[in-house]
Amino acid sequence: DTAVSQTPKYLVTQMGNDKSIKCEQNLGHDTMYWYKQDSKKFLKIMFSYNNKELIINETVPNRFSPKSPDKAHLNLHINSLELGDSAVYFCASSEGSGYIYNEQFFGPGTRLTVL
Amino acid sequence: SQQGEEDPQALSIQEGENATMNCSYKTSINNLQWYRQNSGRGLVHLILIRSNEREKHSGRLRVTLDTSKKSSSLLITASRAADTASYFCAAIPPGGSRLTFGEGTQLTVNP
């Protein structure tokens, strides 16, 4: 059983397009996250949601908009894609109130390439 | 911002040897976590050590924490080729939030 799943695994698109990445967790966790990992492997948190409520919103361009239809899903929509958005995006989830105290479970990642 | 910084950046050893990776952070913490990332995969949680703990074991893994030096180390004993991966630490501040991983230590275990 996949605990945290993401789709798609690979996404290749042109500059200026709008795309979405979906994430689902079946662990019953209250909190979900989006991370961006660049080519140097730096992994940086972008957003955190707790029970569909935004908890953490790092300095991310407003072209990035997370959406949480329910606590098991956290999707990431990106408008007007730019070359610098190319990276691997990871979804994660954890138990708890939304602050990052607990073990996080990561999805397999979505490799986004903007041409 | 709170950050874990791993050292060394890369480590290459032979199977059966021990591997030690270090992590330094800047401010007080609630806990510190170590993760492993195999190539092309997501991160997998290895171990969590709380600020009031000094050492923790899990199988072949041993983690130490020195809050006075703001540092932690991860020791993998009797390494295997399957341990080849990147290892990241993440230091969690008391209030949570603004978690940033370092760029990790790339461990290569040669058969």
Short mmCIF file of C-alpha atoms in Angstrom, two decimals:
data_model
loop_
_atom_site.label_atom_id
_atom_site.label_comp_id
_atom_site.label_asym_id
_atom_site.label_seq_id
_atom_site.Cartn_x
_atom_site.Cartn_y
_atom_site.Cartn_z
CA ASP A 1 0.00 0.00 0.00
CA THR A 2 1.39 3.39 -0.99
CA ALA A 3 1.40 5.75 1.99
CA VAL A 4 2.02 9.04 0.17
CA SER A 5 1.49 9.09 -3.55
CA GLN A 6 2.08 11.80 -6.12
CA THR A 7 1.08 12.18 -9.72
CA PRO A 8 2.58 12.62 -12.16
CA LYS A 9 6.07 11.27 -11.53
CA TYR A 10 7.50 13.24 -14.44
CA LEU A 11 6.22 16.46 -15.91
CA VAL A 12 7.79 18.15 -18.93
CA THR A 13 6.22 21.37 -20.10
CA GLN A 14 6.84 24.66 -21.84
CA MET A 15 7.46 28.00 -20.17
CA GLY A 16 4.29 29.90 -19.51
CA ASN A 17 2.07 26.85 -19.09
CA ASP A 18 -0.02 26.06 -16.02
CA LYS A 19 0.33 22.66 -14.40
CA SER A 20 -0.82 20.76 -11.31
CA ILE A 21 0.71 18.06 -9.17
CA LYS A 22 -1.52 15.89 -7.04
CA CYS A 23 -0.75 14.31 -3.70
CA GLU A 24 -2.67 11.85 -1.58
CA GLN A 25 -1.87 10.19 1.71
CA ASN A 26 -3.65 7.21 3.22
CA LEU A 27 -1.97 7.41 6.63
CA GLY A 28 -4.73 9.39 8.30
CA HIS A 29 -2.32 12.23 9.01
CA ASP A 30 -3.58 15.71 9.76
CA THR A 31 -0.70 17.60 8.18
CA MET A 32 0.67 17.67 4.67
CA TYR A 33 3.58 19.53 3.09
CA TRP A 34 5.10 20.50 -0.21
CA TYR A 35 8.87 20.65 -0.63
CA LYS A 36 11.07 21.69 -3.53
CA GLN A 37 14.43 20.01 -4.14
CA ASP A 38 16.77 21.77 -6.52
CA SER A 39 19.56 20.33 -8.61
CA LYS A 40 22.00 20.66 -5.69
CA LYS A 41 19.68 18.56 -3.56
CA PHE A 42 18.67 21.43 -1.28
CA LEU A 43 15.24 20.52 0.04
CA LYS A 44 13.14 23.49 1.05
CA ILE A 45 9.66 23.59 2.51
CA MET A 46 7.08 25.52 0.51
CA PHE A 47 3.75 24.96 2.24
CA SER A 48 2.18 23.13 5.14
CA TYR A 49 -1.50 22.38 5.63
CA ASN A 50 -3.19 21.09 8.76
CA ASN A 51 -6.73 19.80 8.35
CA LYS A 52 -7.11 21.79 5.14
CA GLU A 53 -5.84 24.98 6.76
CA LEU A 54 -2.64 26.70 5.58
CA ILE A 55 -0.07 26.68 8.37
CA ILE A 56 3.23 27.44 6.70
CA ASN A 57 3.64 29.55 3.60
CA GLU A 58 7.28 30.14 2.85
CA THR A 59 8.43 32.89 0.52
CA VAL A 60 7.13 31.26 -2.60
CA PRO A 61 5.99 33.15 -5.71
CA ASN A 62 2.23 33.51 -5.77
CA ARG A 63 2.26 31.56 -9.03
CA PHE A 64 2.31 28.56 -6.71
CA SER A 65 -1.03 27.81 -5.11
CA PRO A 66 -1.67 24.81 -2.89
CA LYS A 67 -5.16 23.42 -2.60
CA SER A 68 -6.41 20.97 -0.01
CA PRO A 69 -9.88 19.59 -0.79
CA ASP A 70 -9.69 17.33 2.26
CA LYS A 71 -7.05 16.37 4.77
CA ALA A 72 -5.90 13.40 2.68
CA HIS A 73 -5.13 15.49 -0.39
CA LEU A 74 -2.85 18.43 -1.05
CA ASN A 75 -2.44 19.52 -4.64
CA LEU A 76 0.02 22.06 -6.01
CA HIS A 77 -0.95 24.27 -8.89
CA ILE A 78 1.69 26.31 -10.68
CA ASN A 79 0.80 29.14 -13.05
CA SER A 80 2.98 30.66 -15.76
CA LEU A 81 5.80 28.18 -15.35
CA GLU A 82 9.36 29.51 -15.52
CA LEU A 83 12.68 27.81 -16.21
CA GLY A 84 13.66 28.21 -12.55
CA ASP A 85 10.69 26.12 -11.48
CA SER A 86 12.45 23.02 -12.78
CA ALA A 87 13.06 20.83 -9.74
CA VAL A 88 11.76 17.78 -7.95
CA TYR A 89 8.68 18.49 -5.86
CA PHE A 90 7.94 16.29 -2.87
CA CYS A 91 4.76 15.92 -0.94
CA ALA A 92 4.94 14.73 2.66
CA SER A 93 2.65 14.14 5.59
CA SER A 94 2.93 13.79 9.34
CA GLU A 95 0.86 13.38 12.45
CA GLY A 96 0.32 16.38 14.65
CA SER A 97 -0.84 19.92 14.64
CA GLY A 98 1.00 21.22 11.62
CA TYR A 99 4.26 22.22 13.20
CA ILE A 100 7.14 20.12 12.12
CA TYR A 101 7.81 18.07 15.22
CA ASN A 102 7.13 14.63 13.96
CA GLU A 103 8.47 12.12 11.50
CA GLN A 104 7.49 12.99 7.97
CA PHE A 105 6.49 10.52 5.30
CA PHE A 106 7.52 11.54 1.82
CA GLY A 107 6.03 10.78 -1.55
CA PRO A 108 8.22 9.58 -4.44
CA GLY A 109 8.54 13.05 -5.94
CA THR A 110 7.52 14.74 -9.18
CA ARG A 111 10.34 15.79 -11.47
CA LEU A 112 9.25 18.97 -13.22
CA THR A 113 11.19 20.13 -16.26
CA VAL A 114 10.33 23.47 -17.80
CA LEU A 115 11.62 23.98 -21.35
CA SER B 1 16.20 30.08 9.63
CA GLN B 2 16.84 26.78 11.32
CA GLN B 3 19.01 24.58 9.18
CA GLY B 4 20.89 21.33 9.29
CA GLU B 5 24.24 21.34 7.61
CA GLU B 6 25.81 17.99 6.88
CA ASP B 7 29.47 17.15 6.76
CA PRO B 8 31.15 15.69 4.78
CA GLN B 9 29.39 16.37 1.50
CA ALA B 10 30.52 13.04 0.12
CA LEU B 11 31.83 9.87 1.72
CA SER B 12 33.04 6.72 0.00
CA ILE B 13 33.77 3.57 1.99
CA GLN B 14 34.05 -0.19 1.57
CA GLU B 15 31.34 -2.59 2.56
CA GLY B 16 31.66 -3.60 6.17
CA GLU B 17 33.24 -0.32 7.27
CA ASN B 18 31.51 2.21 9.48
CA ALA B 19 30.26 5.53 8.12
CA THR B 20 29.98 8.68 10.21
CA MET B 21 28.16 11.80 9.10
CA ASN B 22 27.88 15.03 11.03
CA CYS B 23 25.24 17.69 11.23
CA SER B 24 25.46 21.18 12.69
CA TYR B 25 22.63 23.59 13.35
CA LYS B 26 22.31 27.17 14.50
CA THR B 27 19.69 27.66 17.20
CA SER B 28 17.89 25.66 19.88
CA ILE B 29 15.88 22.66 18.81
CA ASN B 30 12.88 20.58 19.79
CA ASN B 31 14.31 17.56 18.00
CA LEU B 32 16.63 16.58 15.19
CA GLN B 33 15.75 14.09 12.49
CA TRP B 34 17.81 12.09 10.05
CA TYR B 35 16.52 11.00 6.66
CA ARG B 36 17.85 8.88 3.82
CA GLN B 37 17.20 9.49 0.13
CA ASN B 38 17.97 6.85 -2.44
CA SER B 39 18.59 8.11 -5.94
CA GLY B 40 15.35 9.17 -7.61
CA ARG B 41 13.25 8.51 -4.52
CA GLY B 42 11.63 10.44 -1.71
CA LEU B 43 13.15 10.84 1.71
CA VAL B 44 12.74 8.09 4.27
CA HIS B 45 12.78 8.89 7.97
CA LEU B 46 15.54 7.08 9.87
CA ILE B 47 15.57 8.37 13.40
CA LEU B 48 14.38 11.24 15.58
CA ILE B 49 16.34 12.39 18.62
CA ARG B 50 14.83 14.86 21.06
CA SER B 51 16.72 17.75 22.58
CA ASN B 52 16.85 16.05 25.99
CA GLU B 53 18.35 12.85 24.56
CA ARG B 54 22.04 12.29 23.96
CA GLU B 55 22.10 9.05 22.03
CA LYS B 56 19.68 6.85 20.18
CA HIS B 57 20.01 3.52 18.40
CA SER B 58 18.03 1.87 15.66
CA GLY B 59 19.45 -1.33 14.23
CA ARG B 60 22.83 -0.47 12.69
CA LEU B 61 22.22 3.25 13.17
CA ARG B 62 23.47 5.28 16.09
CA VAL B 63 22.69 8.95 16.46
CA THR B 64 24.24 11.27 18.99
CA LEU B 65 23.23 14.78 19.88
CA ASP B 66 25.34 17.45 21.57
CA THR B 67 23.14 20.48 22.17
CA SER B 68 26.04 22.45 23.69
CA LYS B 69 27.89 22.17 20.37
CA LYS B 70 24.71 22.26 18.31
CA SER B 71 25.75 19.15 16.49
CA SER B 72 24.63 15.62 15.79
CA SER B 73 26.25 12.61 14.22
CA LEU B 74 24.87 9.58 12.44
CA LEU B 75 26.91 6.39 12.56
CA ILE B 76 26.10 3.48 10.28
CA THR B 77 27.91 0.36 11.38
CA ALA B 78 28.88 -2.55 9.16
CA SER B 79 27.79 -0.70 6.05
CA ARG B 80 26.26 -2.44 3.06
CA ALA B 81 26.06 -1.51 -0.61
CA ALA B 82 22.34 -0.90 -0.05
CA ASP B 83 23.22 1.94 2.34
CA THR B 84 24.41 3.97 -0.66
CA ALA B 85 22.21 7.07 -0.56
CA SER B 86 22.12 10.71 0.48
CA TYR B 87 21.62 11.38 4.16
CA PHE B 88 20.00 14.54 5.44
CA CYS B 89 19.51 16.02 8.85
CA ALA B 90 16.75 18.42 9.79
CA ALA B 91 16.85 20.40 13.04
CA ILE B 92 13.38 21.29 14.30
CA PRO B 93 13.13 24.49 16.37
CA PRO B 94 10.83 24.62 19.43
CA GLY B 95 8.15 26.54 17.56
CA GLY B 96 8.35 24.34 14.51
CA SER B 97 8.03 25.84 11.05
CA ARG B 98 10.61 26.98 8.55
CA LEU B 99 12.27 23.62 8.33
CA THR B 100 15.16 23.47 5.92
CA PHE B 101 17.26 20.46 5.14
CA GLY B 102 20.92 20.77 4.22
CA GLU B 103 22.30 19.46 0.96
CA GLY B 104 23.06 16.16 2.58
CA THR B 105 25.95 13.73 2.67
CA GLN B 106 26.26 11.44 -0.32
CA LEU B 107 27.38 8.07 0.98
CA THR B 108 28.75 5.50 -1.42
CA VAL B 109 29.39 2.00 -0.10
CA ASN B 110 31.54 -0.01 -2.48
CA PRO B 111 31.03 -3.79 -2.57
#
